[in-house]
mmCIF file of C-alpha atoms in Angstrom:
data_model
loop_
_atom_site.group_PDB
_atom_site.id
_atom_site.type_symbol
_atom_site.label_atom_id
_atom_site.label_comp_id
_atom_site.label_asym_id
_atom_site.label_seq_id
_atom_site.Cartn_x
_atom_site.Cartn_y
_atom_site.Cartn_z
ATOM 1 C CA ALA S 238 174.598 76.058 39.464
ATOM 2 C CA VAL S 239 176.690 73.949 37.003
ATOM 3 C CA LEU S 240 175.627 70.644 38.588
ATOM 4 C CA LEU S 241 172.129 72.085 37.725
ATOM 5 C CA VAL S 242 173.014 72.915 34.145
ATOM 6 C CA LEU S 243 174.606 69.628 33.678
ATOM 7 C CA LEU S 244 171.633 67.400 34.748
ATOM 8 C CA ALA S 245 169.200 69.865 33.020
ATOM 9 C CA LEU S 246 171.847 69.694 29.705
ATOM 10 C CA GLY S 247 171.888 65.202 30.602
ATOM 11 C CA LEU S 248 168.213 64.902 30.642
ATOM 12 C CA ALA S 249 167.614 67.243 27.617
ATOM 13 C CA SER S 250 169.683 64.882 25.979
ATOM 14 C CA CYS S 251 168.148 61.914 27.360
ATOM 15 C CA GLY S 252 165.027 63.270 25.889
ATOM 16 C CA SER S 253 166.706 64.152 22.743
ATOM 17 C CA SER S 254 168.109 60.540 21.763
ATOM 18 C CA LYS S 255 164.051 59.136 22.947
ATOM 19 C CA VAL S 256 162.655 61.379 20.482
ATOM 20 C CA ALA S 257 165.502 60.583 17.493
ATOM 21 C CA GLN S 258 164.725 57.072 18.372
ATOM 22 C CA CYS S 259 160.557 57.667 18.109
ATOM 23 C CA ASN S 260 161.690 59.566 15.132
ATOM 24 C CA SER S 261 163.736 56.842 13.397
ATOM 25 C CA PHE S 262 160.987 53.769 13.977
ATOM 26 C CA ALA S 263 158.265 56.249 12.862
ATOM 27 C CA GLU S 264 160.076 57.073 9.826
ATOM 28 C CA VAL S 265 160.532 53.487 8.556
ATOM 29 C CA ILE S 266 156.844 52.534 9.974
ATOM 30 C CA ASN S 267 155.659 55.699 7.890
ATOM 31 C CA ASP S 268 157.934 54.356 4.869
ATOM 32 C CA ALA S 269 155.977 51.103 4.906
ATOM 33 C CA GLN S 270 152.542 53.206 4.074
ATOM 34 C CA GLU S 271 153.127 53.580 0.688
ATOM 35 C CA PHE S 272 153.801 49.843 -0.177
ATOM 36 C CA LYS S 273 150.750 49.197 1.832
ATOM 37 C CA ASN S 274 148.929 51.485 -0.772
ATOM 38 C CA ASP S 275 150.376 50.272 -3.516
ATOM 39 C CA PHE S 276 149.035 46.686 -2.250
ATOM 40 C CA GLU S 277 145.886 48.239 -1.362
ATOM 41 C CA SER S 278 145.249 49.171 -5.346
ATOM 42 C CA ASP S 279 146.944 45.940 -6.697
ATOM 43 C CA ILE S 280 144.231 44.374 -4.956
ATOM 44 C CA ASP S 281 141.312 46.390 -5.726
ATOM 45 C CA SER S 282 142.406 45.761 -10.181
ATOM 46 C CA PHE S 283 142.955 42.183 -9.017
ATOM 47 C CA THR S 284 139.363 42.269 -7.541
ATOM 48 C CA GLN S 285 137.617 44.173 -10.963
ATOM 49 C CA GLN S 286 139.983 41.501 -12.972
ATOM 50 C CA ALA S 287 138.183 38.400 -11.039
ATOM 51 C CA SER S 288 134.555 39.902 -10.987
ATOM 52 C CA GLY S 289 135.034 40.265 -14.630
ATOM 53 C CA ALA S 290 135.945 36.667 -15.317
ATOM 54 C CA GLN S 291 134.285 34.387 -18.012
ATOM 55 C CA SER S 292 136.425 31.687 -18.486
ATOM 56 C CA LEU S 293 139.102 29.616 -16.804
ATOM 57 C CA ALA S 294 141.614 31.734 -18.429
ATOM 58 C CA ASP S 295 140.581 35.050 -17.174
ATOM 59 C CA ILE S 296 140.138 33.739 -13.420
ATOM 60 C CA GLN S 297 143.827 31.931 -13.768
ATOM 61 C CA ALA S 298 145.190 36.062 -15.165
ATOM 62 C CA ALA S 299 143.783 37.558 -12.068
ATOM 63 C CA ALA S 300 145.240 34.751 -9.693
ATOM 64 C CA THR S 301 148.231 35.235 -11.282
ATOM 65 C CA GLN S 302 147.845 38.923 -10.832
ATOM 66 C CA TYR S 303 147.249 38.491 -6.882
ATOM 67 C CA ILE S 304 150.326 36.091 -6.683
ATOM 68 C CA GLY S 305 152.535 38.739 -7.971
ATOM 69 C CA ALA S 306 150.878 41.627 -5.669
ATOM 70 C CA VAL S 307 151.152 39.509 -3.188
ATOM 71 C CA ASP S 308 155.217 38.461 -3.538
ATOM 72 C CA THR S 309 155.921 42.098 -4.074
ATOM 73 C CA VAL S 310 154.221 42.985 -0.619
ATOM 74 C CA VAL S 311 155.892 40.145 1.043
ATOM 75 C CA THR S 312 159.078 41.614 -0.209
ATOM 76 C CA ASN S 313 158.653 44.687 0.854
ATOM 77 C CA ILE S 314 157.650 43.409 4.688
ATOM 78 C CA ASP S 315 160.578 41.279 4.453
ATOM 79 C CA GLY S 316 162.834 44.749 3.677
ATOM 80 C CA MET S 317 160.677 46.778 6.199
ATOM 81 C CA VAL S 318 161.496 43.657 8.980
ATOM 82 C CA GLY S 319 165.271 44.243 8.470
ATOM 83 C CA SER S 320 165.087 48.102 8.613
ATOM 84 C CA LEU S 321 163.091 47.717 11.795
ATOM 85 C CA GLU S 322 165.703 44.489 13.071
ATOM 86 C CA GLY S 323 168.584 47.177 12.180
ATOM 87 C CA LEU S 324 167.247 50.472 14.070
ATOM 88 C CA GLU S 325 169.723 50.661 17.255
ATOM 89 C CA LEU S 326 166.840 51.850 19.861
ATOM 90 C CA PRO S 327 168.792 51.720 23.793
ATOM 91 C CA ASP S 328 165.395 52.911 25.102
ATOM 92 C CA GLU S 329 163.944 49.684 26.222
ATOM 93 C CA GLU S 330 160.460 50.287 25.961
ATOM 94 C CA LEU S 331 160.968 51.275 22.168
ATOM 95 C CA ALA S 332 162.740 47.915 21.191
ATOM 96 C CA GLN S 333 159.863 46.119 22.816
ATOM 97 C CA TYR S 334 157.483 48.231 20.690
ATOM 98 C CA ARG S 335 159.859 47.132 17.808
ATOM 99 C CA ASN S 336 159.947 43.759 18.688
ATOM 100 C CA GLU S 337 156.344 43.458 19.110
ATOM 101 C CA TYR S 338 155.590 45.210 15.662
ATOM 102 C CA VAL S 339 158.216 43.050 13.644
ATOM 103 C CA THR S 340 155.948 39.823 15.223
ATOM 104 C CA ILE S 341 152.931 41.340 13.727
ATOM 105 C CA ILE S 342 154.297 42.339 10.344
ATOM 106 C CA THR S 343 155.967 39.038 10.507
ATOM 107 C CA GLY S 344 153.019 37.300 11.116
ATOM 108 C CA SER S 345 151.265 39.699 8.549
ATOM 109 C CA GLY S 346 153.681 38.333 5.661
ATOM 110 C CA GLN S 347 152.862 34.568 6.460
ATOM 111 C CA GLU S 348 149.545 34.833 6.197
ATOM 112 C CA LEU S 349 150.082 36.728 2.840
ATOM 113 C CA GLU S 350 151.949 33.424 1.607
ATOM 114 C CA VAL S 351 149.312 31.862 2.843
ATOM 115 C CA ALA S 352 146.494 33.779 1.033
ATOM 116 C CA SER S 353 149.053 33.182 -1.867
ATOM 117 C CA GLU S 354 149.762 29.378 -1.995
ATOM 118 C CA ALA S 355 145.818 29.161 -1.990
ATOM 119 C CA MET S 356 145.251 31.466 -4.804
ATOM 120 C CA GLN S 357 147.596 29.433 -6.457
ATOM 121 C CA LEU S 358 145.570 26.460 -6.658
ATOM 122 C CA VAL S 359 143.294 28.222 -8.380
ATOM 123 C CA ALA S 360 145.511 29.627 -11.172
ATOM 124 C CA GLU S 361 147.526 26.369 -11.453
ATOM 125 C CA ALA S 362 144.245 24.630 -12.511
ATOM 126 C CA GLU S 363 144.219 23.213 -15.563
ATOM 127 C CA SER S 364 140.416 22.818 -15.901
ATOM 128 C CA GLU S 365 137.203 24.502 -14.813
ATOM 129 C CA GLU S 366 136.890 20.876 -13.160
ATOM 130 C CA GLN S 367 139.931 20.604 -11.561
ATOM 131 C CA LEU S 368 139.158 24.610 -10.337
ATOM 132 C CA GLY S 369 136.054 23.034 -8.612
ATOM 133 C CA GLY S 370 138.085 20.693 -7.023
ATOM 134 C CA VAL S 371 140.460 23.155 -5.539
ATOM 135 C CA LEU S 372 137.693 25.815 -4.492
ATOM 136 C CA GLU S 373 136.924 24.673 -1.369
ATOM 137 C CA GLU S 374 140.582 24.054 -0.120
ATOM 138 C CA PHE S 375 141.620 27.572 -1.444
ATOM 139 C CA GLN S 376 138.352 28.995 0.128
ATOM 140 C CA SER S 377 139.130 27.881 3.591
ATOM 141 C CA LYS S 378 142.924 28.919 3.577
ATOM 142 C CA ALA S 379 142.212 32.035 2.143
ATOM 143 C CA ASN S 380 139.057 32.486 4.743
ATOM 144 C CA SER S 381 141.488 31.507 7.888
ATOM 145 C CA ALA S 382 144.457 34.062 6.347
ATOM 146 C CA PHE S 383 141.905 36.869 5.900
ATOM 147 C CA THR S 384 141.045 36.336 9.484
ATOM 148 C CA ASN S 385 144.331 35.951 10.406
ATOM 149 C CA LEU S 386 145.198 38.981 8.673
ATOM 150 C CA GLN S 387 142.571 41.210 10.350
ATOM 151 C CA SER S 388 143.410 40.209 14.154
ATOM 152 C CA LEU S 389 147.020 40.956 13.223
ATOM 153 C CA SER S 390 145.823 44.382 11.608
ATOM 154 C CA THR S 391 143.747 45.479 14.854
ATOM 155 C CA GLN S 392 147.073 44.573 16.601
ATOM 156 C CA GLU S 393 148.917 46.351 14.474
ATOM 157 C CA ALA S 394 146.963 49.278 15.216
ATOM 158 C CA THR S 395 146.860 49.368 18.359
ATOM 159 C CA LEU S 396 150.687 49.396 18.986
ATOM 160 C CA VAL S 397 150.981 51.896 16.420
ATOM 161 C CA THR S 398 148.573 53.956 19.097
ATOM 162 C CA ASN S 399 150.678 52.857 21.837
ATOM 163 C CA ILE S 400 154.168 53.917 19.912
ATOM 164 C CA ASN S 401 152.300 57.162 19.385
ATOM 165 C CA GLY S 402 151.556 57.663 22.951
ATOM 166 C CA TYR S 403 155.272 56.532 24.528
ATOM 167 C CA SER S 404 156.424 58.815 21.891
ATOM 168 C CA GLY S 405 153.810 61.451 22.776
ATOM 169 C CA ALA S 406 153.376 61.582 18.503
ATOM 170 C CA GLU S 407 149.110 61.974 18.088
ATOM 171 C CA ALA S 408 148.067 59.930 15.626
ATOM 172 C CA PRO S 409 146.892 61.461 12.340
ATOM 173 C CA ALA S 410 143.366 62.800 11.425
ATOM 174 C CA ASP S 411 143.263 60.421 8.890
ATOM 175 C CA ALA S 412 144.978 57.648 10.138
ATOM 176 C CA PRO S 413 142.341 54.391 9.899
ATOM 177 C CA ALA S 414 139.907 53.637 13.140
ATOM 178 C CA GLU S 415 141.068 50.543 14.925
ATOM 179 C CA GLU S 416 138.487 47.681 13.410
#
């Protein structure tokens, strides 16, 4: 009977350890939602400013706003990567999920930097003629980054679903659907 109690306690503590690891992992991922929401708000603001641009100065101001928003979110992504890498996850499957998540968000940060570099071409244009000359390069880089970001976002959504399944958590009802 004592062996059974010890075995049950051992299993319970093992399960609890997994739960604690899952909760720590989820906390880091959920904290990111705030900076993602801020970034989306900044991009909405950029879009409004850019759509109302009537001069080169207006376009440059919108581009500078975009670059600032990207710089902020990339800094936040770097911090998130550090937090994820700092998690102690003895559970091998959770550790693998964490590593996959780090790869995805690191890729997202890199693609955002590509988009920011493309926007820098717009911000640095000294004349409308020069702006016209960089638009093709801007569009090519920005479209490529956007396509890659969409793919990474889909990978992230799938990974979060897998993590939730492994952790026994259900996705929130308002969670974004996979694209």
